[in-house]
C-alpha cells in the first residue's frame, strides 16, 4: 500500500518527522502524518443507442464525452451498443462536440437498430476490455428493452459484478415501462444503484460529480452517482 502526506493522516511518517527535526536540534516539534494514497476508480460507461433510445442517445453521448474530457476516474472508457458493442473513447475525445458526435455516429454502424443488451455486456467482458472491469465503476444508460432473453443479461451481469466494484444503471424510461421489460426486471438485483434518467429533472437529480472524496459510493438524491476511490 502506498501513502501520501496529509495533515489529517492517522499514521506518523517517521522519516519525514526526523528530517524536519534537523532544524530544531533533533527535537520533534511537528509530527508529519500520512494516509493511504487514494486513486479514483476507473469508470466504464455504456450507452444504449438502439431505436428506442434515439431521443436520448445524443444527450448521453455528450455527457459521456464530458467524462472523457475531464478524465473522470483517471481514464474513463465509453462504449455504445445496439446489436453489438463499439468503443467510442477515442472519437469522443475530439475538441469539437459536434465533430465528436459526428464521428461517434459514423463509428456505430448499427445505431438505432435492434437491441442486444446481454450480448453487448458480455462483449465487454472479453479481451481486450475485460481487464479494465476489475475494481471499476460500470455505468449503463439504457431503457432496458432487449431482444436477448433475460437470462443472457443475467449471466453477463453476474460476471460483471464479480469484477467491478459498482454497477450503476441509468434508467431512460419510466419505471413502470422498464419493469415490463423482462431484461430490466432481471437486471435489478445486480445493480448497486438504479437511477431514473428519462427526463430533464431526473437527469438533474442524478447529476454526476467526477470524482468525489469518498471511500464508498453511497446513494444520495443530492449526490446522484458518486464515484468512489480505491485505497
Coordinates of N, CA and C in Angstrom, one line a residue:
X1 N 0.8 -1.2 0.0 CA 0.0 0.0 0.0 C 0.9 1.2 0.0
X2 N 0.6 2.2 -0.8 CA 1.3 3.5 -0.9 C 0.6 4.5 -0.1
X3 N 1.5 5.5 0.4 CA 0.9 6.6 1.2 C 1.3 7.9 0.7
X4 N 0.6 8.9 1.2 CA 0.8 10.3 0.8 C 0.7 11.2 2.0
X5 N 1.4 12.4 1.9 CA 1.4 13.3 3.1 C 0.0 13.8 3.3
X6 N -0.4 14.0 4.5 CA -1.7 14.5 4.9 C -1.7 15.0 6.3
X7 N -2.1 16.3 6.6 CA -2.1 16.8 7.9 C -3.1 16.1 8.8
X8 N -4.0 15.4 8.2 CA -5.1 14.7 9.0 C -4.9 13.2 8.9
X9 N -3.7 12.7 8.5 CA -3.5 11.3 8.4 C -3.4 10.7 9.8
X10 N -3.8 9.4 9.9 CA -3.7 8.7 11.2 C -2.4 8.1 11.5
X11 N -1.5 8.0 10.5 CA -0.2 7.4 10.7 C 0.9 8.5 10.7
X12 N 1.9 8.3 11.5 CA 3.0 9.2 11.6 C 4.1 8.8 10.6
X13 N 4.6 9.7 9.8 CA 5.7 9.5 8.9 C 7.0 9.8 9.6
X14 N 7.7 8.7 10.1 CA 8.9 8.8 11.0 C 10.0 9.5 10.2
X15 N 10.2 9.1 8.9 CA 11.3 9.6 8.1 C 11.1 11.1 7.9
X16 N 9.9 11.6 7.5 CA 9.7 13.0 7.3 C 9.8 13.8 8.6
X17 N 9.3 13.2 9.7 CA 9.4 13.8 11.0 C 10.9 14.0 11.4
X18 N 11.7 13.0 11.2 CA 13.1 13.1 11.6 C 13.8 14.2 10.7
X19 N 13.5 14.2 9.4 CA 14.1 15.1 8.5 C 13.8 16.6 8.9
X20 N 12.5 16.8 9.3 CA 12.1 18.1 9.7 C 12.7 18.5 11.1
X21 N 13.0 17.6 11.9 CA 13.6 17.9 13.2 C 15.1 18.3 13.2
X22 N 15.7 18.2 12.1 CA 17.1 18.6 12.0 C 17.3 20.1 12.3
X23 N 16.4 20.9 11.8 CA 16.5 22.3 12.0 C 16.2 22.7 13.5
X24 N 15.7 21.8 14.3 CA 15.4 22.2 15.7 C 16.2 21.4 16.7
X25 N 17.4 21.0 16.2 CA 18.3 20.3 17.1 C 17.8 18.9 17.4
X26 N 17.1 18.3 16.4 CA 16.6 16.9 16.5 C 15.4 16.8 17.6
X27 N 14.8 18.0 17.8 CA 13.6 17.9 18.7 C 12.4 17.9 17.7
X28 N 11.6 16.9 17.9 CA 10.4 16.8 17.1 C 9.3 17.8 17.5
X29 N 9.2 18.9 16.7 CA 8.2 19.9 17.1 C 6.9 19.6 16.4
X30 N 6.9 19.1 15.2 CA 5.7 18.8 14.5 C 5.8 17.4 13.9
X31 N 4.8 16.6 14.1 CA 4.8 15.2 13.6 C 4.2 15.3 12.2
X32 N 5.0 14.7 11.2 CA 4.5 14.6 9.9 C 3.6 13.4 9.8
X33 N 2.4 13.5 9.1 CA 1.4 12.5 9.1 C 1.2 12.0 7.6
X34 N 0.8 10.8 7.5 CA 0.5 10.3 6.1 C -0.8 9.5 6.2
X35 N -1.4 9.3 5.0 CA -2.6 8.5 4.8 C -2.4 7.6 3.6
X36 N -3.2 6.5 3.5 CA -3.1 5.7 2.3 C -3.5 6.6 1.0
X37 N -2.7 6.4 0.0 CA -2.9 7.2 -1.3 C -4.3 6.7 -1.9
X38 N -5.1 7.7 -2.3 CA -6.4 7.3 -2.9 C -6.3 7.6 -4.4
X39 N -6.8 6.6 -5.1 CA -6.8 6.8 -6.6 C -8.2 6.6 -7.1
X40 N -8.7 7.5 -8.0 CA -10.0 7.3 -8.5 C -10.2 6.0 -9.2
X41 N -11.3 5.3 -9.0 CA -11.5 4.1 -9.7 C -11.8 4.4 -11.2
X42 N -11.4 3.4 -12.0 CA -11.7 3.6 -13.4 C -13.2 3.5 -13.7
X43 N -13.7 4.3 -14.6 CA -15.1 4.3 -15.0 C -15.3 3.8 -16.4
X44 N -16.3 2.9 -16.5 CA -16.7 2.4 -17.8 C -18.1 2.8 -18.1
X45 N -18.4 3.5 -19.1 CA -19.7 3.9 -19.4 C -20.3 3.3 -20.7
X46 N -21.5 2.8 -20.6 CA -22.1 2.1 -21.8 C -23.4 2.8 -22.1
X47 N -23.6 3.3 -23.4 CA -24.7 4.0 -23.8 C -25.5 3.2 -24.8
X48 N -26.8 2.9 -24.6 CA -27.7 2.2 -25.5 C -28.0 3.2 -26.6
X49 N -27.8 2.8 -27.8 CA -28.1 3.7 -29.0 C -29.0 2.9 -29.9
X50 N -29.9 2.1 -29.4 CA -30.8 1.4 -30.2 C -32.0 2.3 -30.6
X51 N -32.9 1.7 -31.4 CA -34.0 2.6 -31.9 C -34.9 3.2 -30.8
X52 N -35.2 2.5 -29.7 CA -36.0 3.0 -28.7 C -35.3 4.1 -27.9
X53 N -33.9 4.2 -28.0 CA -33.1 5.2 -27.3 C -32.8 6.4 -28.2
X54 N -33.3 6.5 -29.4 CA -32.9 7.6 -30.3 C -33.1 8.9 -29.7
X55 N -34.2 9.2 -28.9 CA -34.4 10.6 -28.4 C -33.4 10.9 -27.3
X56 N -32.7 9.9 -26.7 CA -31.8 10.2 -25.6 C -30.3 10.0 -25.9
X57 N -30.1 9.3 -27.0 CA -28.7 8.8 -27.2 C -27.7 10.0 -27.4
X58 N -28.0 11.0 -28.1 CA -27.1 12.1 -28.3 C -26.8 12.9 -27.0
X59 N -27.8 13.0 -26.2 CA -27.6 13.7 -24.9 C -26.7 12.9 -24.0
X60 N -26.8 11.6 -24.0 CA -26.0 10.9 -23.1 C -24.6 10.7 -23.6
X61 N -24.5 10.7 -24.9 CA -23.1 10.6 -25.5 C -22.4 11.9 -25.2
X62 N -23.1 13.1 -25.2 CA -22.4 14.3 -24.8 C -22.0 14.3 -23.3
X63 N -22.8 13.7 -22.5 CA -22.5 13.6 -21.0 C -21.2 12.7 -20.9
X64 N -21.2 11.6 -21.6 CA -20.1 10.7 -21.5 C -18.8 11.3 -22.1
X65 N -19.0 12.1 -23.1 CA -17.8 12.8 -23.7 C -17.3 13.8 -22.6
X66 N -18.1 14.4 -21.9 CA -17.6 15.3 -20.8 C -16.8 14.5 -19.8
X67 N -17.2 13.3 -19.5 CA -16.5 12.5 -18.6 C -15.1 12.1 -19.1
X68 N -15.0 11.9 -20.4 CA -13.8 11.6 -21.1 C -12.8 12.8 -21.0
X69 N -13.4 14.0 -21.3 CA -12.6 15.2 -21.4 C -12.0 15.6 -20.0
X70 N -12.9 15.3 -19.0 CA -12.4 15.6 -17.6 C -11.6 14.5 -17.0
X71 N -11.5 13.4 -17.7 CA -10.7 12.2 -17.2 C -11.3 11.8 -15.9
X72 N -12.6 11.7 -15.8 CA -13.2 11.2 -14.6 C -12.8 9.8 -14.3
X73 N -12.4 9.5 -13.1 CA -11.9 8.2 -12.8 C -10.6 7.8 -13.4
X74 N -9.8 8.8 -13.7 CA -8.5 8.5 -14.3 C -8.6 8.5 -15.9
X75 N -8.9 7.4 -16.4 CA -9.0 7.3 -17.9 C -10.3 6.5 -18.2
X76 N -11.4 7.2 -18.2 CA -12.7 6.5 -18.5 C -12.8 5.9 -19.9
X77 N -13.6 4.9 -20.0 CA -13.8 4.3 -21.3 C -15.3 4.4 -21.6
X78 N -15.6 4.7 -22.8 CA -17.0 4.9 -23.3 C -17.3 3.9 -24.4
X79 N -18.5 3.2 -24.3 CA -18.9 2.3 -25.3 C -20.3 2.6 -25.7
X80 N -20.7 2.3 -26.9 CA -22.1 2.4 -27.3 C -22.5 1.0 -27.8
X81 N -23.8 0.7 -27.7 CA -24.2 -0.6 -28.1 C -25.7 -0.5 -28.7
X82 N -25.9 -1.3 -29.7 CA -27.3 -1.6 -30.2 C -27.4 -3.1 -30.3
X83 N -26.9 -3.6 -31.4 CA -26.8 -5.1 -31.6 C -25.4 -5.6 -31.3
X84 N -24.4 -4.6 -31.2 CA -23.0 -5.0 -30.9 C -22.4 -3.9 -30.1
X85 N -21.2 -4.1 -29.5 CA -20.5 -3.2 -28.7 C -19.4 -2.4 -29.5
X86 N -19.4 -1.1 -29.4 CA -18.4 -0.3 -30.1 C -17.8 0.7 -29.1
X87 N -16.4 0.7 -29.1 CA -15.7 1.6 -28.2 C -15.6 3.0 -28.9
X88 N -16.0 4.0 -28.0 CA -16.0 5.4 -28.6 C -15.1 6.4 -27.8
X89 N -14.3 5.9 -26.9 CA -13.4 6.7 -26.1 C -12.6 7.7 -27.0
X90 N -12.0 7.2 -28.0 CA -11.0 8.0 -28.8 C -11.8 9.0 -29.6
X91 N -12.9 8.7 -30.2 CA -13.6 9.6 -31.1 C -14.3 10.7 -30.2
X92 N -14.7 10.4 -29.0 CA -15.4 11.4 -28.1 C -14.3 12.3 -27.5
X93 N -13.1 12.1 -27.7 CA -12.0 12.9 -27.2 C -11.8 14.2 -28.0
X94 N -12.4 14.3 -29.2 CA -12.2 15.4 -30.1 C -12.6 16.7 -29.4
X95 N -11.9 17.8 -29.7 CA -12.2 19.1 -29.0 C -13.5 19.6 -29.4
X96 N -14.0 19.4 -30.6 CA -15.3 19.9 -31.0 C -16.4 18.9 -30.7
X97 N -17.4 19.3 -29.9 CA -18.5 18.5 -29.5 C -19.3 18.0 -30.8
X98 N -19.5 18.9 -31.7 CA -20.2 18.5 -32.9 C -19.4 17.4 -33.7
X99 N -18.1 17.6 -33.9 CA -17.3 16.7 -34.6 C -17.2 15.3 -33.8
X100 N -17.2 15.4 -32.5 CA -17.1 14.2 -31.7 C -18.3 13.3 -31.9
X101 N -19.5 14.0 -31.9 CA -20.7 13.2 -32.1 C -20.9 12.7 -33.5
X102 N -20.4 13.5 -34.5 CA -20.5 13.1 -35.9 C -19.6 11.8 -36.0
X103 N -18.4 11.8 -35.5 CA -17.5 10.7 -35.6 C -18.1 9.5 -34.8
X104 N -18.7 9.7 -33.7 CA -19.3 8.6 -33.0 C -20.4 8.0 -33.8
X105 N -21.3 8.8 -34.4 CA -22.4 8.2 -35.2 C -21.8 7.4 -36.4
X106 N -20.7 7.9 -37.0 CA -20.1 7.1 -38.1 C -19.5 5.8 -37.6
X107 N -18.9 5.8 -36.4 CA -18.3 4.6 -35.8 C -19.3 3.5 -35.5
X108 N -20.5 3.9 -35.0 CA -21.5 3.0 -34.6 C -22.4 2.7 -35.8
X109 N -22.1 1.6 -36.5 CA -22.8 1.3 -37.7 C -24.2 0.7 -37.5
X110 N -24.4 0.2 -36.3 CA -25.7 -0.5 -36.0 C -26.6 0.4 -35.2
X111 N -26.4 1.7 -35.1 CA -27.2 2.6 -34.2 C -28.6 2.6 -34.7
X112 N -29.5 2.9 -33.7 CA -30.9 3.0 -34.0 C -31.5 1.7 -34.7
X113 N -30.9 0.6 -34.3 CA -31.5 -0.7 -34.8 C -32.1 -1.5 -33.7
X114 N -31.8 -2.8 -33.7 CA -32.3 -3.6 -32.6 C -31.5 -3.5 -31.4
X115 N -31.8 -4.3 -30.3 CA -31.1 -4.2 -29.1 C -30.7 -5.5 -28.5
X116 N -29.4 -5.7 -28.3 CA -28.9 -7.0 -27.7 C -28.1 -6.5 -26.5
X117 N -28.7 -6.2 -25.4 CA -28.0 -5.7 -24.2 C -27.1 -6.8 -23.6
X118 N -27.7 -8.0 -23.5 CA -27.0 -9.1 -22.9 C -25.7 -9.4 -23.6
X119 N -25.8 -9.5 -24.9 CA -24.6 -9.9 -25.7 C -23.6 -8.7 -25.7
X120 N -24.1 -7.5 -25.6 CA -23.2 -6.3 -25.6 C -22.4 -6.3 -24.3
X121 N -23.1 -6.5 -23.2 CA -22.4 -6.5 -21.9 C -21.4 -7.7 -21.8
X122 N -21.8 -8.8 -22.4 CA -20.9 -10.0 -22.5 C -19.6 -9.7 -23.3
X123 N -19.8 -8.9 -24.3 CA -18.6 -8.5 -25.2 C -17.7 -7.6 -24.4
X124 N -18.2 -6.9 -23.4 CA -17.3 -6.0 -22.6 C -16.4 -6.9 -21.7
X125 N -16.8 -8.1 -21.4 CA -16.0 -9.0 -20.6 C -14.9 -9.7 -21.3
X126 N -15.0 -9.6 -22.6 CA -14.0 -10.3 -23.5 C -12.8 -9.4 -23.7
X127 N -11.6 -10.0 -24.0 CA -10.4 -9.2 -24.4 C -10.8 -8.3 -25.5
X128 N -10.2 -7.1 -25.6 CA -9.2 -6.5 -24.7 C -9.8 -5.7 -23.5
X129 N -11.1 -5.7 -23.4 CA -11.7 -4.8 -22.4 C -11.9 -5.4 -21.0
X130 N -11.9 -6.7 -20.9 CA -12.3 -7.4 -19.7 C -11.5 -7.0 -18.5
X131 N -10.1 -6.8 -18.7 CA -9.3 -6.5 -17.5 C -9.6 -5.1 -17.0
X132 N -10.2 -4.2 -17.8 CA -10.5 -2.9 -17.3 C -11.6 -2.9 -16.4
X133 N -12.4 -4.0 -16.3 CA -13.5 -4.0 -15.4 C -13.1 -4.2 -13.9
X134 N -11.9 -4.7 -13.7 CA -11.6 -5.1 -12.3 C -11.5 -3.8 -11.4
X135 N -12.3 -3.8 -10.4 CA -12.4 -2.7 -9.5 C -13.0 -1.4 -10.0
X136 N -13.6 -1.5 -11.2 CA -14.1 -0.3 -11.9 C -15.6 0.0 -11.5
X137 N -16.0 1.2 -11.8 CA -17.4 1.6 -11.7 C -18.0 1.5 -13.1
X138 N -19.0 0.7 -13.3 CA -19.6 0.4 -14.6 C -21.0 1.1 -14.6
X139 N -21.2 2.0 -15.5 CA -22.5 2.8 -15.7 C -23.1 2.5 -17.0
X140 N -24.3 2.0 -16.9 CA -25.1 1.6 -18.2 C -26.3 2.6 -18.3
X141 N -26.4 3.2 -19.4 CA -27.5 4.1 -19.7 C -28.4 3.4 -20.7
X142 N -29.6 3.0 -20.3 CA -30.4 2.2 -21.2 C -31.9 2.2 -20.7
X143 N -32.8 2.0 -21.6 CA -34.2 1.8 -21.2 C -34.6 0.4 -20.9
X144 N -33.7 -0.5 -21.1 CA -33.9 -1.9 -20.7 C -34.6 -2.8 -21.7
X145 N -35.0 -2.2 -22.9 CA -35.7 -3.1 -23.9 C -34.6 -3.9 -24.6
X146 N -34.8 -5.2 -24.6 CA -33.7 -6.1 -25.1 C -34.3 -7.2 -25.9
X147 N -33.7 -7.5 -27.0 CA -34.1 -8.7 -27.8 C -33.5 -10.0 -27.4
X148 N -32.5 -9.9 -26.5 CA -31.9 -11.1 -25.9 C -32.8 -11.6 -24.8
X149 N -32.9 -12.9 -24.6 CA -33.6 -13.5 -23.4 C -33.0 -12.9 -22.2
X150 N -33.8 -12.7 -21.1 CA -33.3 -12.1 -19.9 C -32.2 -12.9 -19.3
X151 N -32.1 -14.2 -19.4 CA -31.0 -15.0 -18.8 C -29.7 -14.6 -19.4
X152 N -29.7 -14.1 -20.7 CA -28.4 -13.7 -21.3 C -27.8 -12.5 -20.5
X153 N -28.6 -11.5 -20.2 CA -28.2 -10.4 -19.5 C -27.8 -10.7 -18.1
X154 N -28.6 -11.6 -17.4 CA -28.3 -12.0 -16.1 C -27.0 -12.7 -16.0
X155 N -26.7 -13.6 -16.9 CA -25.4 -14.2 -16.9 C -24.2 -13.2 -17.1
X156 N -24.4 -12.2 -18.0 CA -23.4 -11.2 -18.2 C -23.2 -10.4 -17.0
X157 N -24.3 -9.9 -16.4 CA -24.2 -9.0 -15.2 C -23.6 -9.8 -14.0
X158 N -23.9 -11.0 -13.9 CA -23.3 -11.8 -12.8 C -21.8 -11.8 -12.9
X159 N -21.3 -11.9 -14.1 CA -19.8 -11.9 -14.3 C -19.2 -10.5 -14.1
X160 N -20.0 -9.5 -14.5 CA -19.6 -8.1 -14.3 C -19.4 -7.8 -12.8
X161 N -20.4 -8.2 -12.0 CA -20.4 -8.0 -10.6 C -19.2 -8.6 -9.9
X162 N -18.7 -9.7 -10.5 CA -17.6 -10.4 -9.8 C -16.3 -9.5 -10.0
X163 N -16.3 -8.7 -11.1 CA -15.1 -7.9 -11.4 C -15.2 -6.5 -11.0
X164 N -16.3 -5.9 -11.2 CA -16.5 -4.5 -10.9 C -16.7 -4.2 -9.5
X165 N -16.4 -3.0 -9.1 CA -16.7 -2.5 -7.7 C -18.1 -2.1 -7.6
X166 N -18.7 -1.5 -8.6 CA -20.0 -0.9 -8.6 C -20.7 -1.0 -9.9
X167 N -22.0 -1.3 -9.9 CA -22.7 -1.3 -11.2 C -23.9 -0.3 -11.0
X168 N -23.9 0.7 -11.9 CA -25.0 1.7 -11.9 C -25.8 1.6 -13.2
X169 N -27.1 1.6 -13.0 CA -28.0 1.6 -14.2 C -28.7 2.9 -14.3
X170 N -28.6 3.7 -15.3 CA -29.3 4.9 -15.6 C -30.5 4.5 -16.4
X171 N -31.7 4.6 -15.8 CA -32.9 4.1 -16.5 C -33.5 5.2 -17.3
X172 N -33.6 5.0 -18.6 CA -34.1 6.1 -19.5 C -35.5 5.8 -20.0
X173 N -36.3 5.2 -19.1 CA -37.7 5.0 -19.4 C -38.4 5.1 -18.1
X174 N -39.7 5.5 -18.1 CA -40.5 5.5 -16.8 C -40.4 4.1 -16.1
X175 N -40.3 4.1 -14.8 CA -40.1 2.9 -14.1 C -41.1 1.8 -14.4
X176 N -42.4 2.2 -14.6 CA -43.4 1.2 -14.9 C -43.1 0.5 -16.2
X177 N -42.7 1.3 -17.2 CA -42.4 0.7 -18.5 C -41.2 -0.1 -18.5
X178 N -40.2 0.3 -17.7 CA -39.0 -0.5 -17.6 C -39.2 -1.9 -17.0
X179 N -40.0 -1.9 -16.0 CA -40.3 -3.2 -15.3 C -41.1 -4.2 -16.1
X180 N -41.7 -3.6 -17.2 CA -42.4 -4.5 -18.1 C -41.4 -5.2 -19.1
X181 N -40.2 -4.7 -19.2 CA -39.2 -5.3 -20.0 C -38.5 -6.4 -19.1
X182 N -38.6 -7.6 -19.6 CA -38.1 -8.7 -18.9 C -36.6 -8.6 -18.5
X183 N -35.8 -8.1 -19.4 CA -34.4 -7.9 -19.1 C -34.1 -6.9 -18.0
X184 N -34.9 -5.8 -18.0 CA -34.7 -4.8 -17.0 C -35.1 -5.3 -15.6
X185 N -36.2 -6.0 -15.5 CA -36.6 -6.6 -14.2 C -35.5 -7.6 -13.7
X186 N -35.0 -8.4 -14.7 CA -34.0 -9.4 -14.3 C -32.7 -8.7 -13.9
X187 N -32.4 -7.5 -14.4 CA -31.1 -6.8 -14.1 C -31.1 -6.2 -12.7
X188 N -32.3 -5.8 -12.2 CA -32.3 -5.0 -11.0 C -31.5 -5.6 -9.8
X189 N -31.6 -6.9 -9.5 CA -30.9 -7.4 -8.4 C -29.4 -7.2 -8.5
X190 N -28.8 -7.0 -9.7 CA -27.4 -6.9 -9.9 C -26.9 -5.5 -9.9
X191 N -27.8 -4.5 -9.8 CA -27.4 -3.1 -9.8 C -27.3 -2.5 -8.4
X192 N -26.1 -1.9 -8.1 CA -25.9 -1.2 -6.9 C -26.8 0.1 -6.8
X193 N -26.9 0.7 -7.9 CA -27.7 1.9 -8.0 C -28.6 1.8 -9.2
X194 N -29.9 2.1 -9.1 CA -30.8 2.2 -10.2 C -31.4 3.5 -10.2
X195 N -31.1 4.4 -11.1 CA -31.5 5.8 -11.1 C -32.3 6.2 -12.3
X196 N -33.4 6.9 -12.0 CA -34.2 7.3 -13.2 C -33.5 8.5 -13.9
X197 N -33.5 8.4 -15.2 CA -32.8 9.4 -16.0 C -33.5 9.7 -17.3
X198 N -34.9 9.6 -17.3 CA -35.6 9.7 -18.6 C -36.2 11.1 -18.8
X199 N -35.9 12.1 -17.9 CA -36.4 13.4 -18.1 C -35.4 14.4 -17.6
X200 N -35.5 15.7 -17.9 CA -34.6 16.7 -17.5 C -34.5 16.8 -16.0
X201 N -35.6 16.8 -15.2 CA -35.5 16.8 -13.8 C -34.8 15.6 -13.2
X202 N -35.1 14.4 -13.9 CA -34.4 13.2 -13.4 C -32.9 13.2 -13.7
X203 N -32.5 13.8 -14.8 CA -31.1 13.9 -15.1 C -30.4 14.8 -14.1
X204 N -31.1 15.9 -13.8 CA -30.6 16.9 -12.8 C -30.4 16.2 -11.5
X205 N -31.3 15.4 -11.1 CA -31.3 14.8 -9.7 C -30.2 13.7 -9.6
X206 N -29.7 13.2 -10.8 CA -28.7 12.2 -10.7 C -27.4 12.7 -11.5
X207 N -27.2 14.0 -11.3 CA -26.0 14.6 -12.0 C -24.8 13.9 -11.4
X208 N -23.7 13.9 -12.3 CA -22.5 13.2 -11.9 C -21.5 14.1 -11.5
X209 N -20.8 13.8 -10.4 CA -19.7 14.6 -9.9 C -18.4 13.7 -10.1
X210 N -17.4 14.2 -10.7 CA -16.2 13.4 -11.1 C -15.0 14.0 -10.5
X211 N -14.3 13.3 -9.6 CA -14.8 12.4 -8.7 C -15.1 13.0 -7.3
X212 N -15.6 12.3 -6.3 CA -15.8 12.9 -5.0 C -15.0 12.1 -4.0
X213 N -14.5 12.7 -2.9 CA -13.7 12.0 -2.0 C -14.5 11.2 -1.0
X214 N -14.8 10.0 -1.5 CA -15.5 9.0 -0.6 C -14.9 7.7 -0.8
X215 N -14.8 6.9 0.3 CA -14.2 5.6 0.3 C -15.2 4.6 -0.3
X216 N -16.5 4.9 -0.2 CA -17.5 4.0 -0.8 C -18.5 4.9 -1.5
X217 N -19.2 4.3 -2.4 CA -20.3 5.0 -3.1 C -21.6 4.8 -2.3
X218 N -22.2 6.0 -2.0 CA -23.5 5.9 -1.3 C -24.6 6.6 -2.1
X219 N -25.8 6.0 -2.3 CA -26.8 6.6 -3.0 C -27.3 7.9 -2.3
X220 N -27.5 8.9 -3.0 CA -28.0 10.2 -2.4 C -28.7 11.0 -3.4
X221 N -29.9 11.5 -3.1 CA -30.7 12.2 -4.1 C -29.9 13.5 -4.5
X222 N -29.1 14.1 -3.6 CA -28.3 15.3 -3.9 C -27.1 14.9 -4.7
X223 N -26.5 13.8 -4.4 CA -25.2 13.5 -5.0 C -25.3 12.7 -6.3
X224 N -26.4 11.9 -6.4 CA -26.6 11.1 -7.6 C -25.6 10.0 -7.6
X225 N -24.8 10.0 -8.7 CA -23.7 9.0 -8.8 C -22.4 9.5 -8.3
X226 N -21.9 9.0 -7.2 CA -20.6 9.5 -6.7 C -19.6 8.4 -6.9
X227 N -18.6 8.8 -7.6 CA -17.5 7.8 -7.9 C -16.6 7.6 -6.7
X228 N -16.3 6.4 -6.5 CA -15.5 6.0 -5.3 C -14.0 6.0 -5.6
X229 N -13.3 6.0 -4.5 CA -11.8 5.9 -4.6 C -11.4 4.5 -4.2
X230 N -10.3 4.0 -4.7 CA -9.7 2.8 -4.2 C -8.4 3.1 -3.4
X231 N -8.3 2.5 -2.3 CA -7.1 2.7 -1.4 C -6.0 1.8 -1.7

